[in-house]
Amino acid sequence: MSGRLLSRIPGSWILLACIGLLALNLRGPFVAVAPVVGPMQAELHFSPVVLGLLTSIPVLCFSLASPLASLAARKFGAEFAVSLTILGVLVGVLVRSAGGPALVVAGTVIIGLAITVGNIAVPLIIRRDFSPWRQGTAMGIYTAALNIGSFLTSVAMAPLAEWTGWRTALASVALLAVAAIVVWTLAVGPRTAFIASAAEDAGEAKLPPVAGTGWITFGLTAGFGGQAFSYYGVTAWLPSYLHDELGMSAAEAGAASSIFQILAIVGGLGVPFAAKYMSTTAVAVTLGVLWTAVPAGLLLMPQLWWLWSTCGGIAQGGGITIIFIAIIRLARNQAMAGKMSATVQGLGYCLAAVAPPLVGLVHDVSESWTPALLVILASVLTFFVSTTLSVRKVPRGR
């Protein structure tokens, strides 16, 4: 990674800045829809099914398109894949805000497919371009930036829509994509950014696989699925729970649930630091305990919701970080890293897409939040057990 115009700045710093700026574009564009659903519905007359699709389509893309995204990242080069991601997000955001219902859905699909490529490409770049003792830090910065993008977009979108209209508000997300493609092109050079290169694993030494790789991949997939199911389930329904159980207004519940989102930054940055002094297994156990506190705490002592939201925020930011660290450290080459990442994310996000409707269905049928929280508890425990068992062979960071 060399930037001609930025040659006086260490290459790793430039790359970290690029990864952070890219990550701001990987969650914000589809999180942006929720705060402006009201005015969109009023103008476009969406059915409830279509409204649900606007938030579930990207997650379904993460699941269904992960194998193709992995192939693209490995065959055409990670730099080219990142450029596809940013340009795809830019096009999707503009298409989504430009017309009627068909364009809104089409733009959402484009955004989902583009982000899927980025989900696969970033871990490959981190594995390839950072030394083993810096990979965890880079992955933590990436995860933290994902959550910063989500949080900033969620906070800014509603007031911006009131001021400029929902179309302009949704289109404003494109500014981050423009900034990202400019910085990315300066960092890697136009030729590298926009011309496909050789396969990512070309010329890489073929190392023997880690013993039990198949079982490790299965365990990481189950762990990621439990993590993703829990995250999307809590994100979708925590405001409703706080409203129903504690009598919070919609505004108060939304503000309270933002704790769960913003504290993911602590988990994302804290896991690489903790992994320098603790075994990866100990880190996984700690995150599992914090995650378990969310449904268990809300069941037993809902008045301490702020504490459980804090625990869950740290756990969800750290959970995805430790799973990606495990993938890039256990994979023996770029091809294996791409395949593992595609498997883990593809199947894991499939479970994530099911979480909001399933948790909502359980609540509606039972007319109580207790069974719904027990469903989330089951998914949390799946993350806890599967991740802990799967990361035992991950070497400690230095």
Short mmCIF file of C-alpha atoms in Angstrom, two decimals:
data_model
loop_
_atom_site.label_atom_id
_atom_site.label_comp_id
_atom_site.label_asym_id
_atom_site.label_seq_id
_atom_site.Cartn_x
_atom_site.Cartn_y
_atom_site.Cartn_z
CA MET A 1 0.00 0.00 0.00
CA SER A 2 1.79 3.12 -1.17
CA GLY A 3 0.41 6.58 -1.74
CA ARG A 4 2.51 8.86 -3.96
CA LEU A 5 0.92 12.01 -2.61
CA LEU A 6 1.08 10.77 0.97
CA SER A 7 4.58 9.28 0.90
CA ARG A 8 5.71 11.02 4.09
CA ILE A 9 3.01 9.34 6.17
CA PRO A 10 3.62 5.73 7.29
CA GLY A 11 1.78 3.34 4.99
CA SER A 12 0.09 1.53 7.88
CA TRP A 13 -1.43 4.81 9.11
CA ILE A 14 -2.78 5.60 5.66
CA LEU A 15 -4.24 2.12 5.37
CA LEU A 16 -5.86 2.36 8.81
CA ALA A 17 -7.44 5.69 7.84
CA CYS A 18 -8.75 4.14 4.63
CA ILE A 19 -10.19 1.16 6.48
CA GLY A 20 -11.87 3.43 9.01
CA LEU A 21 -13.35 5.67 6.31
CA LEU A 22 -14.51 2.64 4.34
CA ALA A 23 -16.15 1.16 7.45
CA LEU A 24 -18.20 4.33 7.92
CA ASN A 25 -19.88 3.40 4.62
CA LEU A 26 -20.59 -0.24 5.46
CA ARG A 27 -23.50 0.12 7.90
CA GLY A 28 -24.71 3.73 7.82
CA PRO A 29 -26.41 3.56 4.38
CA PHE A 30 -28.95 0.93 5.40
CA VAL A 31 -29.29 2.08 9.03
CA ALA A 32 -30.29 5.46 7.56
CA VAL A 33 -33.70 4.17 6.48
CA ALA A 34 -35.22 3.52 9.92
CA PRO A 35 -35.33 7.18 11.12
CA VAL A 36 -37.11 8.33 7.92
CA VAL A 37 -39.59 5.47 7.48
CA GLY A 38 -42.50 7.78 8.41
CA PRO A 39 -42.06 10.39 5.66
CA MET A 40 -41.10 7.69 3.13
CA GLN A 41 -44.32 5.81 3.91
CA ALA A 42 -46.38 8.99 3.66
CA GLU A 43 -45.04 9.82 0.18
CA LEU A 44 -44.53 6.41 -1.41
CA HIS A 45 -47.32 4.43 0.31
CA PHE A 46 -45.18 1.37 0.98
CA SER A 47 -46.82 -1.75 2.32
CA PRO A 48 -45.53 -3.07 5.67
CA VAL A 49 -43.81 -5.92 3.79
CA VAL A 50 -41.82 -3.52 1.60
CA LEU A 51 -40.91 -1.39 4.60
CA GLY A 52 -39.51 -4.48 6.29
CA LEU A 53 -37.55 -5.39 3.16
CA LEU A 54 -35.76 -2.04 3.16
CA THR A 55 -33.90 -3.04 6.32
CA SER A 56 -33.68 -6.80 5.69
CA ILE A 57 -32.48 -6.75 2.05
CA PRO A 58 -28.89 -5.71 2.93
CA VAL A 59 -28.63 -8.43 5.59
CA LEU A 60 -29.95 -11.01 3.10
CA CYS A 61 -27.33 -9.82 0.62
CA PHE A 62 -24.64 -10.28 3.28
CA SER A 63 -25.78 -13.89 3.50
CA LEU A 64 -26.59 -14.90 -0.06
CA ALA A 65 -23.88 -12.98 -1.92
CA SER A 66 -20.92 -13.70 0.40
CA PRO A 67 -19.49 -16.56 -1.73
CA LEU A 68 -19.49 -14.41 -4.87
CA ALA A 69 -18.03 -11.48 -2.93
CA SER A 70 -15.23 -13.73 -1.65
CA LEU A 71 -14.48 -14.93 -5.17
CA ALA A 72 -14.39 -11.35 -6.50
CA ALA A 73 -12.09 -10.15 -3.71
CA ARG A 74 -9.64 -13.00 -4.26
CA LYS A 75 -9.65 -13.10 -8.07
CA PHE A 76 -9.66 -9.38 -8.86
CA GLY A 77 -7.66 -8.09 -5.89
CA ALA A 78 -8.76 -6.62 -2.59
CA GLU A 79 -8.03 -3.03 -3.67
CA PHE A 80 -10.31 -3.34 -6.69
CA ALA A 81 -12.96 -4.98 -4.49
CA VAL A 82 -12.84 -2.01 -2.08
CA SER A 83 -13.31 0.37 -5.02
CA LEU A 84 -16.32 -1.68 -6.15
CA THR A 85 -17.71 -1.45 -2.62
CA ILE A 86 -17.42 2.33 -2.35
CA LEU A 87 -18.68 3.02 -5.86
CA GLY A 88 -21.53 0.54 -5.37
CA VAL A 89 -22.59 2.25 -2.14
CA LEU A 90 -22.42 5.64 -3.88
CA VAL A 91 -24.58 4.49 -6.80
CA GLY A 92 -27.02 2.66 -4.54
CA VAL A 93 -27.51 5.64 -2.24
CA LEU A 94 -28.20 7.98 -5.16
CA VAL A 95 -30.56 5.54 -6.90
CA ARG A 96 -32.48 4.93 -3.66
CA SER A 97 -33.17 8.62 -3.14
CA ALA A 98 -33.95 9.47 -6.78
CA GLY A 99 -37.38 8.04 -7.54
CA GLY A 100 -40.34 5.92 -6.60
CA PRO A 101 -40.71 2.59 -4.82
CA ALA A 102 -38.94 0.54 -7.52
CA LEU A 103 -35.83 2.72 -7.37
CA VAL A 104 -35.83 2.68 -3.57
CA VAL A 105 -35.78 -1.14 -3.58
CA ALA A 106 -33.26 -1.32 -6.44
CA GLY A 107 -30.93 1.11 -4.69
CA THR A 108 -31.19 -0.89 -1.48
CA VAL A 109 -30.19 -4.08 -3.33
CA ILE A 110 -27.19 -2.32 -4.88
CA ILE A 111 -26.12 -1.06 -1.45
CA GLY A 112 -26.46 -4.54 0.05
CA LEU A 113 -24.40 -6.21 -2.69
CA ALA A 114 -21.69 -3.54 -2.52
CA ILE A 115 -21.36 -3.76 1.25
CA THR A 116 -21.14 -7.56 1.01
CA VAL A 117 -18.00 -7.22 -1.09
CA GLY A 118 -16.50 -4.86 1.48
CA ASN A 119 -17.36 -7.23 4.34
CA ILE A 120 -15.15 -9.86 2.69
CA ALA A 121 -12.40 -7.61 1.30
CA VAL A 122 -11.46 -5.75 4.49
CA PRO A 123 -10.39 -8.81 6.55
CA LEU A 124 -8.33 -9.99 3.56
CA ILE A 125 -6.52 -6.65 3.39
CA ILE A 126 -5.89 -6.64 7.13
CA ARG A 127 -4.51 -10.19 7.01
CA ARG A 128 -2.25 -9.40 4.05
CA ASP A 129 -0.95 -5.92 4.85
CA PHE A 130 -0.58 -5.87 8.65
CA SER A 131 1.89 -7.78 10.75
CA PRO A 132 0.32 -10.43 13.03
CA TRP A 133 0.69 -8.28 16.16
CA ARG A 134 -1.13 -5.36 14.50
CA GLN A 135 -3.94 -7.30 12.85
CA GLY A 136 -6.08 -7.24 15.98
CA THR A 137 -5.74 -3.48 16.34
CA ALA A 138 -6.64 -2.93 12.69
CA MET A 139 -9.68 -5.19 13.02
CA GLY A 140 -10.74 -3.35 16.18
CA ILE A 141 -10.55 0.01 14.41
CA TYR A 142 -12.61 -1.43 11.55
CA THR A 143 -15.30 -2.74 13.91
CA ALA A 144 -15.38 0.51 15.89
CA ALA A 145 -15.80 2.53 12.69
CA LEU A 146 -18.70 0.31 11.61
CA ASN A 147 -20.54 1.25 14.78
CA ILE A 148 -19.56 4.92 14.60
CA GLY A 149 -21.06 5.05 11.11
CA SER A 150 -24.27 3.43 12.33
CA PHE A 151 -24.55 5.72 15.34
CA LEU A 152 -23.85 8.98 13.50
CA THR A 153 -26.26 8.12 10.71
CA SER A 154 -29.02 7.17 13.14
CA VAL A 155 -28.61 10.38 15.13
CA ALA A 156 -28.35 12.76 12.17
CA MET A 157 -30.92 11.35 9.75
CA ALA A 158 -34.21 12.34 11.43
CA PRO A 159 -33.39 16.04 12.04
CA LEU A 160 -31.78 16.29 8.61
CA ALA A 161 -34.93 14.84 7.01
CA GLU A 162 -37.09 17.39 8.84
CA TRP A 163 -34.92 20.17 7.47
CA THR A 164 -34.29 19.01 3.89
CA GLY A 165 -36.74 16.16 3.22
CA TRP A 166 -36.13 12.41 3.38
CA ARG A 167 -34.69 12.14 -0.14
CA THR A 168 -31.96 14.68 0.48
CA ALA A 169 -31.27 13.19 3.90
CA LEU A 170 -30.76 9.70 2.46
CA ALA A 171 -28.69 11.10 -0.42
CA SER A 172 -26.40 12.90 2.03
CA VAL A 173 -24.89 9.54 3.01
CA ALA A 174 -23.19 9.65 -0.40
CA LEU A 175 -20.81 12.32 0.95
CA LEU A 176 -19.04 9.66 3.01
CA ALA A 177 -18.69 7.46 -0.06
CA VAL A 178 -17.23 10.35 -2.07
CA ALA A 179 -14.71 11.06 0.68
CA ALA A 180 -13.80 7.37 0.88
CA ILE A 181 -13.20 6.91 -2.85
CA VAL A 182 -11.07 10.07 -3.03
CA VAL A 183 -8.86 9.03 -0.10
CA TRP A 184 -8.70 5.43 -1.33
CA THR A 185 -7.60 6.49 -4.83
CA LEU A 186 -4.90 8.79 -3.42
CA ALA A 187 -3.67 6.04 -1.12
CA VAL A 188 -3.35 3.16 -3.59
CA GLY A 189 -3.14 5.04 -6.88
CA PRO A 190 -5.77 5.14 -9.67
CA ARG A 191 -4.38 2.12 -11.50
CA THR A 192 -4.49 -0.14 -8.45
CA ALA A 193 -7.88 1.16 -7.36
CA PHE A 194 -9.71 0.75 -10.67
CA ILE A 195 -7.94 -2.06 -12.55
CA ALA A 196 -8.36 -5.66 -11.42
CA SER A 197 -5.13 -7.33 -10.33
CA ALA A 198 -3.95 -10.91 -10.06
CA ALA A 199 -5.52 -13.41 -7.68
CA GLU A 200 -4.98 -12.55 -4.02
CA ASP A 201 -3.30 -15.88 -3.26
CA ALA A 202 -0.97 -15.85 -6.25
CA GLY A 203 2.56 -16.67 -5.19
CA GLU A 204 1.66 -17.08 -1.52
CA ALA A 205 3.36 -19.91 0.32
CA LYS A 206 1.13 -22.95 0.79
CA LEU A 207 1.15 -23.76 4.49
CA PRO A 208 -0.45 -26.85 6.01
CA PRO A 209 -3.91 -26.16 7.45
CA VAL A 210 -4.48 -25.88 11.17
CA ALA A 211 -5.66 -29.20 12.60
CA GLY A 212 -9.44 -29.32 12.85
CA THR A 213 -9.99 -26.36 10.51
CA GLY A 214 -13.38 -27.70 9.42
CA TRP A 215 -14.66 -27.90 12.99
CA ILE A 216 -13.18 -24.48 13.79
CA THR A 217 -14.97 -22.95 10.81
CA PHE A 218 -18.21 -24.61 11.89
CA GLY A 219 -17.79 -23.27 15.42
CA LEU A 220 -16.97 -19.75 14.25
CA THR A 221 -20.00 -19.84 11.96
CA ALA A 222 -22.26 -20.85 14.85
CA GLY A 223 -20.66 -18.17 17.03
CA PHE A 224 -21.07 -15.49 14.38
CA GLY A 225 -24.66 -16.59 13.80
CA GLY A 226 -25.43 -16.32 17.51
CA GLN A 227 -23.74 -12.93 17.67
CA ALA A 228 -25.55 -11.58 14.59
CA PHE A 229 -28.96 -12.97 15.63
CA SER A 230 -28.60 -11.43 19.08
CA TYR A 231 -27.42 -8.08 17.72
CA TYR A 232 -30.22 -7.64 15.18
CA GLY A 233 -32.82 -9.01 17.57
CA VAL A 234 -31.85 -6.57 20.34
CA THR A 235 -31.43 -3.67 17.92
CA ALA A 236 -34.91 -4.19 16.47
CA TRP A 237 -36.84 -4.72 19.69
CA LEU A 238 -35.02 -3.07 22.61
CA PRO A 239 -36.85 0.27 22.15
CA SER A 240 -40.21 -1.53 22.15
CA TYR A 241 -39.25 -3.50 25.25
CA LEU A 242 -38.25 -0.33 27.11
CA HIS A 243 -41.50 1.33 26.09
CA ASP A 244 -43.69 -1.61 27.14
CA GLU A 245 -41.93 -2.69 30.32
CA LEU A 246 -40.63 0.61 31.70
CA GLY A 247 -43.12 3.08 30.24
CA MET A 248 -40.55 5.10 28.28
CA SER A 249 -41.74 7.35 25.48
CA ALA A 250 -40.63 6.49 21.94
CA ALA A 251 -37.99 9.23 22.03
CA GLU A 252 -36.69 8.13 25.44
CA ALA A 253 -36.55 4.47 24.38
CA GLY A 254 -34.70 5.33 21.19
CA ALA A 255 -32.15 7.41 23.07
CA ALA A 256 -31.73 4.72 25.73
CA SER A 257 -31.17 1.98 23.17
CA SER A 258 -28.42 4.04 21.52
CA ILE A 259 -26.19 3.04 24.46
CA PHE A 260 -26.21 -0.47 23.07
CA GLN A 261 -24.95 0.84 19.71
CA ILE A 262 -22.32 3.39 20.69
CA LEU A 263 -20.57 1.24 23.32
CA ALA A 264 -19.69 -1.26 20.62
CA ILE A 265 -16.75 1.05 19.99
CA VAL A 266 -15.36 0.09 23.40
CA GLY A 267 -15.67 -3.60 22.57
CA GLY A 268 -14.14 -3.25 19.13
CA LEU A 269 -11.09 -1.37 20.38
CA GLY A 270 -10.86 -3.17 23.72
CA VAL A 271 -10.66 -6.76 22.43
CA PRO A 272 -7.31 -6.34 20.59
CA PHE A 273 -5.87 -4.64 23.67
CA ALA A 274 -7.14 -7.35 26.02
CA ALA A 275 -5.85 -10.08 23.69
CA LYS A 276 -2.31 -8.84 24.26
CA TYR A 277 -2.51 -9.74 27.95
CA MET A 278 -5.14 -12.51 28.05
CA SER A 279 -5.63 -15.70 26.10
CA THR A 280 -8.12 -15.53 23.26
CA THR A 281 -10.24 -18.06 25.14
CA ALA A 282 -10.38 -15.78 28.19
CA VAL A 283 -11.44 -12.86 25.99
CA ALA A 284 -14.20 -14.98 24.44
CA VAL A 285 -15.46 -16.04 27.87
CA THR A 286 -15.54 -12.43 29.03
CA LEU A 287 -17.53 -11.37 25.98
CA GLY A 288 -19.88 -14.32 26.45
CA VAL A 289 -20.60 -13.31 30.04
CA LEU A 290 -21.26 -9.70 29.00
CA TRP A 291 -23.60 -10.82 26.20
CA THR A 292 -25.47 -13.19 28.51
CA ALA A 293 -26.11 -10.30 30.90
CA VAL A 294 -28.38 -8.62 28.35
CA PRO A 295 -31.32 -11.06 28.12
CA ALA A 296 -30.75 -12.43 31.63
CA GLY A 297 -30.60 -8.95 33.15
CA LEU A 298 -33.67 -7.70 31.28
CA LEU A 299 -35.56 -10.77 32.48
CA LEU A 300 -34.53 -10.49 36.13
CA MET A 301 -33.86 -6.78 36.77
CA PRO A 302 -35.23 -4.66 33.91
CA GLN A 303 -34.81 -1.45 35.93
CA LEU A 304 -31.04 -1.80 35.37
CA TRP A 305 -31.53 -1.65 31.59
CA TRP A 306 -28.66 0.87 31.26
CA LEU A 307 -26.22 -1.64 32.76
CA TRP A 308 -27.37 -4.47 30.50
CA SER A 309 -27.25 -2.18 27.47
CA THR A 310 -23.69 -1.23 28.40
CA CYS A 311 -22.67 -4.88 28.75
CA GLY A 312 -24.34 -5.77 25.45
CA GLY A 313 -22.79 -2.88 23.57
CA ILE A 314 -19.29 -3.87 24.62
CA ALA A 315 -20.04 -7.53 23.88
CA GLN A 316 -21.47 -7.02 20.42
CA GLY A 317 -18.58 -4.79 19.33
CA GLY A 318 -16.04 -7.22 20.76
CA GLY A 319 -17.81 -10.36 19.54
CA ILE A 320 -17.54 -9.64 15.85
CA THR A 321 -13.97 -8.44 16.35
CA ILE A 322 -12.73 -11.62 18.00
CA ILE A 323 -14.34 -13.82 15.35
CA PHE A 324 -12.66 -11.90 12.53
CA ILE A 325 -9.34 -11.95 14.37
CA ALA A 326 -9.67 -15.73 14.64
CA ILE A 327 -10.31 -16.04 10.90
CA ILE A 328 -7.34 -13.98 9.78
CA ARG A 329 -4.93 -15.60 12.25
CA LEU A 330 -6.01 -19.20 11.70
CA ALA A 331 -6.23 -19.04 7.89
CA ARG A 332 -3.02 -20.26 6.25
CA ASN A 333 -3.35 -18.22 3.06
CA GLN A 334 -5.58 -15.60 1.44
CA ALA A 335 -7.72 -18.19 -0.34
CA MET A 336 -8.50 -19.96 2.92
CA ALA A 337 -9.18 -16.66 4.67
CA GLY A 338 -11.63 -15.66 1.96
CA LYS A 339 -13.45 -18.99 2.05
CA MET A 340 -13.66 -19.03 5.85
CA SER A 341 -14.92 -15.46 5.94
CA ALA A 342 -17.53 -16.15 3.26
CA THR A 343 -18.77 -19.24 5.08
CA VAL A 344 -18.91 -17.59 8.49
CA GLN A 345 -20.58 -14.41 7.27
CA GLY A 346 -22.85 -16.06 4.71
CA LEU A 347 -24.46 -18.51 7.12
CA GLY A 348 -24.23 -16.17 10.10
CA TYR A 349 -26.06 -13.30 8.41
CA CYS A 350 -28.71 -15.77 7.25
CA LEU A 351 -29.58 -16.23 10.93
CA ALA A 352 -29.37 -12.48 11.48
CA ALA A 353 -32.04 -11.85 8.84
CA VAL A 354 -34.42 -14.15 10.72
CA ALA A 355 -33.94 -12.45 14.11
CA PRO A 356 -36.23 -9.37 13.98
CA PRO A 357 -39.31 -11.15 12.57
CA LEU A 358 -38.83 -14.23 14.74
CA VAL A 359 -38.40 -12.30 17.99
CA GLY A 360 -41.37 -10.13 17.06
CA LEU A 361 -43.48 -13.19 16.24
CA VAL A 362 -42.66 -14.87 19.56
CA HIS A 363 -43.59 -11.69 21.42
CA ASP A 364 -46.86 -11.27 19.53
CA VAL A 365 -47.93 -14.89 19.97
CA SER A 366 -47.06 -15.03 23.67
CA GLU A 367 -48.10 -11.42 24.40
CA SER A 368 -45.06 -11.22 26.65
CA TRP A 369 -41.41 -10.24 26.35
CA THR A 370 -40.24 -13.19 28.45
CA PRO A 371 -40.31 -15.84 25.66
CA ALA A 372 -38.73 -13.37 23.23
CA LEU A 373 -35.87 -12.71 25.65
CA LEU A 374 -35.41 -16.45 26.12
CA VAL A 375 -34.95 -16.78 22.34
CA ILE A 376 -32.23 -14.13 22.49
CA LEU A 377 -30.70 -15.87 25.50
CA ALA A 378 -30.44 -19.07 23.44
CA SER A 379 -28.67 -17.24 20.61
CA VAL A 380 -26.32 -15.50 23.07
CA LEU A 381 -25.38 -18.83 24.64
CA THR A 382 -24.72 -20.22 21.14
CA PHE A 383 -22.24 -17.40 20.61
CA PHE A 384 -20.72 -17.94 24.05
CA VAL A 385 -20.11 -21.69 23.73
CA SER A 386 -19.25 -21.89 20.03
CA THR A 387 -16.86 -18.95 19.99
CA THR A 388 -15.08 -20.02 23.17
CA LEU A 389 -14.49 -23.53 21.83
CA SER A 390 -13.41 -22.29 18.40
CA VAL A 391 -10.77 -19.68 19.33
CA ARG A 392 -8.63 -21.89 21.55
CA LYS A 393 -5.94 -22.29 18.88
CA VAL A 394 -5.75 -18.60 17.99
CA PRO A 395 -2.31 -17.29 18.95
CA ARG A 396 -2.18 -14.46 21.47
CA GLY A 397 -1.43 -11.02 20.05
CA ARG A 398 1.79 -9.24 20.89
#
